[in-house]
Amino acid sequence: TGMGSATLPAETYPTQAFVRVGRLYFDGPHRRRGITLLGVVLVLCVAKTALLVWLSYTQRDLGTALQKKDQDGYYKAIWQFLGVVVIAAPLFAYYQYMQELLALEWRVWLT
């Protein structure tokens, strides 16, 4: 047997330890709030991803309109871009806030 043949107890693997501690938080007295915050963060993550995809299509349309010298297409893409920004700015800020709130409550619970 070589030096690499020794196995560590399952509790020493970081992911398993994290799941074990996470289970204590989400099954304990903070269950409802923790699951709600996690659910909100996950929904906001999906919304943020969708907006980033929409933004990429808008940028594509803008580039295509410029390349084809399509004035109507250009202005349409500009308005789409402004629509994405108007929706994305508060959503991204709220997403960041909710992530940090969940992390803060997690850290308070750990101490």
Short mmCIF file of C-alpha atoms in Angstrom, two decimals:
data_model
loop_
_atom_site.label_atom_id
_atom_site.label_comp_id
_atom_site.label_asym_id
_atom_site.label_seq_id
_atom_site.Cartn_x
_atom_site.Cartn_y
_atom_site.Cartn_z
CA THR A 1 0.00 0.00 0.00
CA GLY A 2 1.23 3.47 -0.92
CA MET A 3 0.70 6.80 0.73
CA GLY A 4 -2.35 7.55 -1.44
CA SER A 5 -4.24 4.44 -0.36
CA ALA A 6 -5.48 5.84 2.96
CA THR A 7 -9.06 7.03 2.82
CA LEU A 8 -10.46 9.85 4.86
CA PRO A 9 -13.64 9.55 6.90
CA ALA A 10 -16.71 10.73 4.98
CA GLU A 11 -17.14 13.71 7.35
CA THR A 12 -13.87 15.23 6.16
CA TYR A 13 -15.00 15.70 2.58
CA PRO A 14 -15.98 19.37 2.20
CA THR A 15 -19.18 18.78 0.27
CA GLN A 16 -20.48 16.20 2.69
CA ALA A 17 -19.65 18.40 5.67
CA PHE A 18 -21.40 21.34 4.00
CA VAL A 19 -24.51 19.25 3.30
CA ARG A 20 -24.54 18.02 6.89
CA VAL A 21 -24.36 21.56 8.32
CA GLY A 22 -26.83 22.84 5.71
CA ARG A 23 -29.29 20.16 6.68
CA LEU A 24 -29.13 21.35 10.30
CA TYR A 25 -29.95 24.91 9.20
CA PHE A 26 -32.75 24.01 6.81
CA ASP A 27 -34.30 21.43 9.16
CA GLY A 28 -34.01 23.53 12.32
CA PRO A 29 -36.01 26.46 13.63
CA HIS A 30 -34.91 28.61 10.67
CA ARG A 31 -36.40 26.13 8.20
CA ARG A 32 -39.20 28.26 6.77
CA ARG A 33 -37.13 31.45 6.41
CA GLY A 34 -34.11 29.59 5.06
CA ILE A 35 -36.08 27.67 2.44
CA THR A 36 -37.94 30.83 1.45
CA LEU A 37 -34.72 32.81 1.01
CA LEU A 38 -33.10 29.97 -0.92
CA GLY A 39 -36.16 29.66 -3.15
CA VAL A 40 -36.19 33.39 -3.86
CA VAL A 41 -32.46 33.33 -4.67
CA LEU A 42 -32.95 30.40 -7.07
CA VAL A 43 -35.90 32.08 -8.82
CA LEU A 44 -33.93 35.31 -9.14
CA CYS A 45 -30.97 33.35 -10.51
CA VAL A 46 -33.17 31.92 -13.27
CA ALA A 47 -34.61 35.38 -14.00
CA LYS A 48 -31.13 36.89 -14.15
CA THR A 49 -29.99 34.19 -16.56
CA ALA A 50 -33.04 34.78 -18.77
CA LEU A 51 -32.35 38.51 -18.84
CA LEU A 52 -28.72 37.92 -19.77
CA VAL A 53 -29.85 35.71 -22.66
CA TRP A 54 -32.33 38.39 -23.74
CA LEU A 55 -29.52 40.96 -23.54
CA SER A 56 -27.30 38.84 -25.77
CA TYR A 57 -30.06 38.58 -28.40
CA THR A 58 -30.59 42.33 -28.19
CA GLN A 59 -26.87 42.94 -28.72
CA ARG A 60 -26.95 40.57 -31.68
CA ASP A 61 -29.89 42.45 -33.18
CA LEU A 62 -28.11 45.75 -32.64
CA GLY A 63 -24.96 44.50 -34.36
CA THR A 64 -26.95 43.05 -37.24
CA ALA A 65 -28.86 46.30 -37.73
CA LEU A 66 -25.61 48.26 -37.76
CA GLN A 67 -24.03 45.86 -40.22
CA LYS A 68 -27.03 45.99 -42.57
CA LYS A 69 -27.42 49.76 -42.05
CA ASP A 70 -31.04 49.11 -41.01
CA GLN A 71 -32.13 52.27 -39.21
CA ASP A 72 -35.50 50.89 -38.04
CA GLY A 73 -33.87 47.69 -36.77
CA TYR A 74 -31.24 49.75 -34.98
CA TYR A 75 -33.79 51.84 -33.10
CA LYS A 76 -35.84 48.76 -32.29
CA ALA A 77 -32.73 47.10 -30.81
CA ILE A 78 -31.92 50.26 -28.82
CA TRP A 79 -35.41 50.26 -27.31
CA GLN A 80 -35.10 46.55 -26.51
CA PHE A 81 -31.75 47.22 -24.85
CA LEU A 82 -33.24 50.02 -22.76
CA GLY A 83 -36.10 47.70 -21.77
CA VAL A 84 -33.62 45.06 -20.64
CA VAL A 85 -31.66 47.62 -18.61
CA VAL A 86 -34.80 49.00 -16.94
CA ILE A 87 -35.81 45.49 -15.88
CA ALA A 88 -32.34 44.11 -15.19
CA ALA A 89 -30.91 46.87 -13.00
CA PRO A 90 -33.36 46.50 -10.09
CA LEU A 91 -33.60 42.74 -10.55
CA PHE A 92 -29.81 42.30 -10.39
CA ALA A 93 -29.63 44.54 -7.32
CA TYR A 94 -32.41 42.59 -5.60
CA TYR A 95 -30.72 39.30 -6.52
CA GLN A 96 -27.46 40.49 -4.95
CA TYR A 97 -29.33 41.71 -1.86
CA MET A 98 -31.14 38.39 -1.39
CA GLN A 99 -27.92 36.39 -1.84
CA GLU A 100 -26.19 38.50 0.79
CA LEU A 101 -29.18 38.30 3.13
CA LEU A 102 -29.18 34.51 2.93
CA ALA A 103 -25.41 34.43 3.50
CA LEU A 104 -25.71 36.81 6.45
CA GLU A 105 -28.46 34.80 8.11
CA TRP A 106 -26.41 31.64 7.53
CA ARG A 107 -23.35 33.19 9.19
CA VAL A 108 -25.41 34.49 12.12
CA TRP A 109 -26.86 31.01 12.59
CA LEU A 110 -23.38 29.47 12.50
CA THR A 111 -22.09 31.72 15.31
#
